[in-house]
mmCIF file of C-alpha atoms in Angstrom:
data_model
loop_
_atom_site.group_PDB
_atom_site.id
_atom_site.type_symbol
_atom_site.label_atom_id
_atom_site.label_comp_id
_atom_site.label_asym_id
_atom_site.label_seq_id
_atom_site.Cartn_x
_atom_site.Cartn_y
_atom_site.Cartn_z
ATOM 1 C CA ALA A 28 -26.466 2.618 -2.704
ATOM 2 C CA GLN A 29 -24.090 5.109 -1.368
ATOM 3 C CA SER A 30 -20.753 4.581 -1.944
ATOM 4 C CA VAL A 31 -17.256 6.643 -1.173
ATOM 5 C CA THR A 32 -13.834 6.553 -2.548
ATOM 6 C CA GLN A 33 -10.443 7.567 -1.192
ATOM 7 C CA PRO A 34 -8.516 6.932 -4.460
ATOM 8 C CA ASP A 35 -5.603 7.496 -2.320
ATOM 9 C CA ILE A 36 -4.282 5.035 0.319
ATOM 10 C CA HIS A 37 -1.028 6.093 0.902
ATOM 11 C CA ILE A 38 0.321 9.904 0.798
ATOM 12 C CA THR A 39 3.451 11.035 2.494
ATOM 13 C CA VAL A 40 4.162 14.993 2.516
ATOM 14 C CA SER A 41 7.124 16.884 4.531
ATOM 15 C CA GLU A 42 6.252 18.912 7.233
ATOM 16 C CA GLY A 43 5.054 22.014 6.422
ATOM 17 C CA ALA A 44 4.027 21.122 3.297
ATOM 18 C CA SER A 45 0.132 21.715 2.012
ATOM 19 C CA LEU A 46 -1.943 18.369 2.141
ATOM 20 C CA GLU A 47 -5.199 17.687 -0.076
ATOM 21 C CA LEU A 48 -6.974 14.303 0.200
ATOM 22 C CA ARG A 49 -9.079 13.600 -2.159
ATOM 23 C CA CYS A 50 -12.744 11.942 -1.537
ATOM 24 C CA ASN A 51 -15.671 10.956 -3.888
ATOM 25 C CA TYR A 52 -19.070 10.146 -2.982
ATOM 26 C CA SER A 53 -21.860 8.490 -4.711
ATOM 27 C CA TYR A 54 -25.236 9.180 -3.221
ATOM 28 C CA GLY A 55 -28.694 10.136 -4.889
ATOM 29 C CA ALA A 56 -29.350 13.599 -3.045
ATOM 30 C CA THR A 57 -27.322 15.906 -0.970
ATOM 31 C CA PRO A 58 -25.406 13.783 1.531
ATOM 32 C CA TYR A 59 -24.160 14.236 5.020
ATOM 33 C CA LEU A 60 -20.273 14.517 4.319
ATOM 34 C CA PHE A 61 -17.898 14.036 7.305
ATOM 35 C CA TRP A 62 -13.963 13.720 7.307
ATOM 36 C CA TYR A 63 -12.821 11.437 10.682
ATOM 37 C CA VAL A 64 -8.962 10.584 11.852
ATOM 38 C CA GLN A 65 -7.746 7.708 13.201
ATOM 39 C CA SER A 66 -4.799 7.830 14.970
ATOM 40 C CA PRO A 67 -2.951 4.661 15.889
ATOM 41 C CA GLY A 68 -4.736 2.484 18.440
ATOM 42 C CA GLN A 69 -7.137 5.432 18.848
ATOM 43 C CA GLY A 70 -10.967 5.388 17.766
ATOM 44 C CA LEU A 71 -11.901 8.091 15.095
ATOM 45 C CA GLN A 72 -12.508 11.651 15.738
ATOM 46 C CA LEU A 73 -14.745 13.865 13.462
ATOM 47 C CA LEU A 74 -12.458 16.454 12.096
ATOM 48 C CA LEU A 75 -15.584 18.273 10.226
ATOM 49 C CA LYS A 76 -18.973 17.930 8.740
ATOM 50 C CA TYR A 77 -20.855 19.267 5.545
ATOM 51 C CA PHE A 78 -24.770 19.339 6.094
ATOM 52 C CA SER A 79 -25.870 22.235 3.933
ATOM 53 C CA GLY A 80 -25.463 25.903 3.245
ATOM 54 C CA ASP A 81 -21.244 27.250 2.533
ATOM 55 C CA THR A 82 -19.890 24.506 0.803
ATOM 56 C CA LEU A 83 -16.445 25.312 2.360
ATOM 57 C CA VAL A 84 -16.664 23.703 6.127
ATOM 58 C CA GLN A 85 -13.780 24.575 8.455
ATOM 59 C CA GLY A 86 -12.991 22.076 11.334
ATOM 60 C CA ILE A 87 -10.426 21.555 14.040
ATOM 61 C CA LYS A 88 -6.473 20.877 13.823
ATOM 62 C CA GLY A 89 -6.527 23.720 10.729
ATOM 63 C CA PHE A 90 -8.112 21.521 8.664
ATOM 64 C CA GLU A 91 -11.144 22.567 6.184
ATOM 65 C CA ALA A 92 -12.772 20.796 3.204
ATOM 66 C CA GLU A 93 -14.990 21.811 0.112
ATOM 67 C CA PHE A 94 -17.937 20.248 -0.995
ATOM 68 C CA LYS A 95 -18.474 20.281 -4.690
ATOM 69 C CA ARG A 96 -21.884 18.961 -5.936
ATOM 70 C CA SER A 97 -20.418 18.906 -9.851
ATOM 71 C CA GLN A 98 -17.577 16.312 -9.270
ATOM 72 C CA SER A 99 -19.076 14.940 -6.276
ATOM 73 C CA SER A 100 -16.262 15.513 -4.187
ATOM 74 C CA PHE A 101 -15.368 16.344 -0.385
ATOM 75 C CA ASN A 102 -11.800 16.827 -0.690
ATOM 76 C CA LEU A 103 -9.883 17.509 2.762
ATOM 77 C CA ARG A 104 -7.151 20.288 2.923
ATOM 78 C CA LYS A 105 -4.641 21.845 5.196
ATOM 79 C CA PRO A 106 -2.272 24.373 4.446
ATOM 80 C CA SER A 107 0.874 23.391 6.362
ATOM 81 C CA VAL A 108 1.435 19.632 7.652
ATOM 82 C CA HIS A 109 2.831 19.110 11.188
ATOM 83 C CA TRP A 110 4.402 15.621 11.849
ATOM 84 C CA SER A 111 1.505 14.987 14.395
ATOM 85 C CA ASP A 112 -0.657 14.802 11.861
ATOM 86 C CA ALA A 113 0.309 11.301 10.308
ATOM 87 C CA ALA A 114 -2.647 9.147 10.955
ATOM 88 C CA GLU A 115 -5.266 7.270 9.262
ATOM 89 C CA TYR A 116 -8.271 9.699 7.077
ATOM 90 C CA PHE A 117 -11.509 8.735 6.661
ATOM 91 C CA CYS A 118 -14.115 10.134 4.608
ATOM 92 C CA ALA A 119 -18.053 8.951 5.335
ATOM 93 C CA VAL A 120 -21.125 9.725 3.913
ATOM 94 C CA GLY A 121 -24.334 9.593 6.136
ATOM 95 C CA PRO A 122 -27.521 9.817 4.509
ATOM 96 C CA ILE A 123 -30.724 9.738 6.556
ATOM 97 C CA LEU A 124 -32.589 6.183 5.561
ATOM 98 C CA THR A 125 -36.116 5.471 5.757
ATOM 99 C CA GLY A 126 -37.935 5.265 8.969
ATOM 100 C CA GLY A 127 -35.263 7.943 10.128
ATOM 101 C CA GLY A 128 -32.494 6.027 10.964
ATOM 102 C CA ASN A 129 -29.076 6.856 10.328
ATOM 103 C CA LYS A 130 -25.794 5.233 8.859
ATOM 104 C CA LEU A 131 -22.503 5.840 8.230
ATOM 105 C CA THR A 132 -20.611 4.625 4.731
ATOM 106 C CA PHE A 133 -17.094 4.660 4.945
ATOM 107 C CA GLY A 134 -14.106 4.970 2.446
ATOM 108 C CA THR A 135 -11.293 2.751 2.860
ATOM 109 C CA GLY A 136 -8.868 5.510 4.398
ATOM 110 C CA THR A 137 -5.974 7.102 3.341
ATOM 111 C CA GLN A 138 -2.802 6.932 5.258
ATOM 112 C CA LEU A 139 -0.780 10.251 5.966
ATOM 113 C CA LYS A 140 2.801 9.713 6.648
ATOM 114 C CA VAL A 141 4.656 12.993 7.384
ATOM 115 C CA GLU A 142 8.418 13.467 6.887
ATOM 116 C CA LEU A 143 10.397 15.948 8.927
ATOM 117 C CA ASP B 1 -11.793 11.993 24.280
ATOM 118 C CA SER B 2 -15.350 11.718 22.556
ATOM 119 C CA GLY B 3 -17.220 10.930 25.774
ATOM 120 C CA VAL B 4 -18.127 7.390 24.271
ATOM 121 C CA THR B 5 -16.829 4.736 26.463
ATOM 122 C CA GLN B 6 -16.357 1.199 25.474
ATOM 123 C CA THR B 7 -15.306 -2.037 27.468
ATOM 124 C CA PRO B 8 -13.393 -4.161 27.687
ATOM 125 C CA LYS B 9 -10.399 -2.237 25.382
ATOM 126 C CA HIS B 10 -9.177 -6.057 24.238
ATOM 127 C CA LEU B 11 -10.628 -9.360 24.300
ATOM 128 C CA ILE B 12 -8.905 -12.442 23.325
ATOM 129 C CA THR B 13 -11.131 -15.267 22.751
ATOM 130 C CA ALA B 14 -11.262 -18.801 21.000
ATOM 131 C CA THR B 15 -13.375 -20.085 18.220
ATOM 132 C CA GLY B 16 -17.071 -21.363 19.052
ATOM 133 C CA GLN B 17 -16.873 -18.592 21.948
ATOM 134 C CA ARG B 18 -19.141 -15.964 22.977
ATOM 135 C CA VAL B 19 -18.305 -12.358 23.884
ATOM 136 C CA THR B 20 -20.149 -9.173 25.127
ATOM 137 C CA LEU B 21 -18.814 -5.555 24.097
ATOM 138 C CA ARG B 22 -20.380 -2.892 26.006
ATOM 139 C CA CYS B 23 -20.687 0.989 24.891
ATOM 140 C CA SER B 24 -22.017 3.724 27.040
ATOM 141 C CA PRO B 25 -22.691 6.867 25.140
ATOM 142 C CA ARG B 26 -22.223 10.604 25.432
ATOM 143 C CA SER B 27 -24.375 11.975 28.002
ATOM 144 C CA GLY B 28 -27.751 12.915 26.959
ATOM 145 C CA ASP B 29 -27.282 11.044 23.800
ATOM 146 C CA LEU B 30 -29.980 8.704 22.592
ATOM 147 C CA SER B 31 -28.560 6.932 19.590
ATOM 148 C CA VAL B 32 -26.132 4.443 19.496
ATOM 149 C CA TYR B 33 -24.522 2.882 16.623
ATOM 150 C CA TRP B 34 -21.941 -0.308 16.490
ATOM 151 C CA TYR B 35 -19.598 -0.771 13.344
ATOM 152 C CA GLN B 36 -16.771 -3.260 12.749
ATOM 153 C CA GLN B 37 -13.230 -2.540 11.477
ATOM 154 C CA SER B 38 -11.344 -5.002 9.837
ATOM 155 C CA LEU B 39 -8.517 -5.129 7.300
ATOM 156 C CA ASP B 40 -10.374 -7.075 4.153
ATOM 157 C CA GLN B 41 -13.776 -5.318 4.927
ATOM 158 C CA GLY B 42 -12.720 -1.641 6.017
ATOM 159 C CA LEU B 43 -15.302 0.366 8.376
ATOM 160 C CA GLN B 44 -18.793 -1.429 8.082
ATOM 161 C CA PHE B 45 -21.999 -0.571 9.946
ATOM 162 C CA LEU B 46 -23.630 -2.860 11.810
ATOM 163 C CA ILE B 47 -26.657 -1.514 13.688
ATOM 164 C CA GLN B 48 -28.358 1.372 15.101
ATOM 165 C CA TYR B 49 -30.160 1.863 18.162
ATOM 166 C CA TYR B 50 -32.312 4.970 19.293
ATOM 167 C CA ASN B 51 -33.986 5.020 23.095
ATOM 168 C CA GLY B 52 -34.029 1.113 23.207
ATOM 169 C CA GLU B 53 -35.511 0.470 19.887
ATOM 170 C CA GLU B 54 -33.787 -0.929 16.979
ATOM 171 C CA ARG B 55 -33.619 1.873 14.292
ATOM 172 C CA ALA B 56 -30.917 0.822 11.379
ATOM 173 C CA LYS B 57 -29.493 -2.263 10.641
ATOM 174 C CA GLY B 58 -26.646 -3.124 8.323
ATOM 175 C CA ASN B 59 -24.377 -6.269 7.704
ATOM 176 C CA ILE B 60 -24.527 -7.682 10.449
ATOM 177 C CA LEU B 61 -24.592 -11.546 10.850
ATOM 178 C CA GLU B 62 -26.898 -13.711 12.363
ATOM 179 C CA ARG B 63 -24.461 -14.713 14.914
ATOM 180 C CA PHE B 64 -24.637 -10.893 16.213
ATOM 181 C CA SER B 65 -26.948 -9.285 18.178
ATOM 182 C CA ALA B 66 -27.348 -5.877 20.291
ATOM 183 C CA GLN B 67 -29.655 -4.043 22.832
ATOM 184 C CA GLN B 68 -29.709 -0.903 24.484
ATOM 185 C CA PHE B 69 -30.839 -0.690 27.989
ATOM 186 C CA PRO B 70 -32.794 1.963 29.608
ATOM 187 C CA ASP B 71 -29.893 3.467 30.809
ATOM 188 C CA LEU B 72 -28.772 4.183 27.196
ATOM 189 C CA HIS B 73 -25.827 1.920 27.652
ATOM 190 C CA SER B 74 -25.730 -0.672 24.460
ATOM 191 C CA GLU B 75 -24.303 -4.200 24.202
ATOM 192 C CA LEU B 76 -22.786 -6.136 21.210
ATOM 193 C CA ASN B 77 -22.790 -9.804 21.423
ATOM 194 C CA LEU B 78 -21.231 -11.790 19.345
ATOM 195 C CA SER B 79 -21.731 -15.988 19.306
ATOM 196 C CA SER B 80 -20.256 -18.952 17.567
ATOM 197 C CA LEU B 81 -17.040 -16.682 17.122
ATOM 198 C CA GLU B 82 -15.067 -17.521 13.818
ATOM 199 C CA LEU B 83 -11.256 -16.491 13.069
ATOM 200 C CA GLY B 84 -13.057 -13.786 10.491
ATOM 201 C CA ASP B 85 -14.600 -12.178 13.736
ATOM 202 C CA SER B 86 -11.436 -10.404 14.500
ATOM 203 C CA ALA B 87 -11.535 -7.135 14.264
ATOM 204 C CA LEU B 88 -11.973 -3.504 15.761
ATOM 205 C CA TYR B 89 -15.423 -2.742 16.808
ATOM 206 C CA PHE B 90 -16.235 0.788 17.350
ATOM 207 C CA CYS B 91 -19.510 1.951 19.228
ATOM 208 C CA ALA B 92 -20.663 5.520 18.358
ATOM 209 C CA SER B 93 -23.549 7.851 20.148
ATOM 210 C CA SER B 94 -25.692 10.553 19.222
ATOM 211 C CA PRO B 95 -28.149 13.211 20.362
ATOM 212 C CA SER B 96 -30.867 11.970 17.968
ATOM 213 C CA ALA B 97 -31.414 9.492 15.559
ATOM 214 C CA GLN B 98 -29.906 11.753 12.265
ATOM 215 C CA GLU B 99 -27.285 13.609 13.898
ATOM 216 C CA THR B 100 -22.968 13.690 13.721
ATOM 217 C CA GLN B 101 -21.901 10.560 15.170
ATOM 218 C CA TYR B 102 -18.833 10.654 17.895
ATOM 219 C CA PHE B 103 -17.086 7.307 18.095
ATOM 220 C CA GLY B 104 -15.624 5.403 21.525
ATOM 221 C CA PRO B 105 -11.898 4.353 21.628
ATOM 222 C CA GLY B 106 -12.944 0.857 20.106
ATOM 223 C CA THR B 107 -12.984 -2.715 21.345
ATOM 224 C CA ARG B 108 -10.454 -4.677 19.592
ATOM 225 C CA LEU B 109 -11.427 -8.578 19.464
ATOM 226 C CA LEU B 110 -8.988 -11.790 18.577
ATOM 227 C CA VAL B 111 -10.615 -14.757 17.715
ATOM 228 C CA LEU B 112 -7.805 -17.412 17.905
#
């Protein structure tokens, strides 16, 4: 079965510093990979996705992620963090199921705190 | 704003009761998904509907059921509620059965 691991439960960075959030997945084939962000009291907003092709994908709000098949990783990066980036970040894998269905399997999330 | 709407935003009820959560997908989306987010289980997939038909099922309890109507909105019915059912319930939608999912703001359920 597919699984997603986000090893960092909490991360604190200073505003303006760079950020990398780690994500490792387990899946038998090439997965569809996603990063979502959840602000307090809000729903999940899609930051970026990887389906195929270029392994470096660009998303909204200045985020990017790199798919590394050899490491089964899909780490999220941002060169300069803003205070408004404080939120919880979820990595997800979405295989195509038999019968044409779909579901997302989420990691446990990384809570990002930004120090001013 | 993703375009997915969920009502109500908050729901407080008692154990043993039944509630219905409603979801309207983005305009043009045919597929609807339900997820549960709780502190102990994290984000868990419950069920997917595509154009009115069940397409995929996750760890959904027998006390829970869902359906998608001809106008494509969906309802998640939770019955015989227990304290452990307290959670944030998300609906998501996508254009087809296998595309990117866009999430609504969620319904926060508190069972007392």
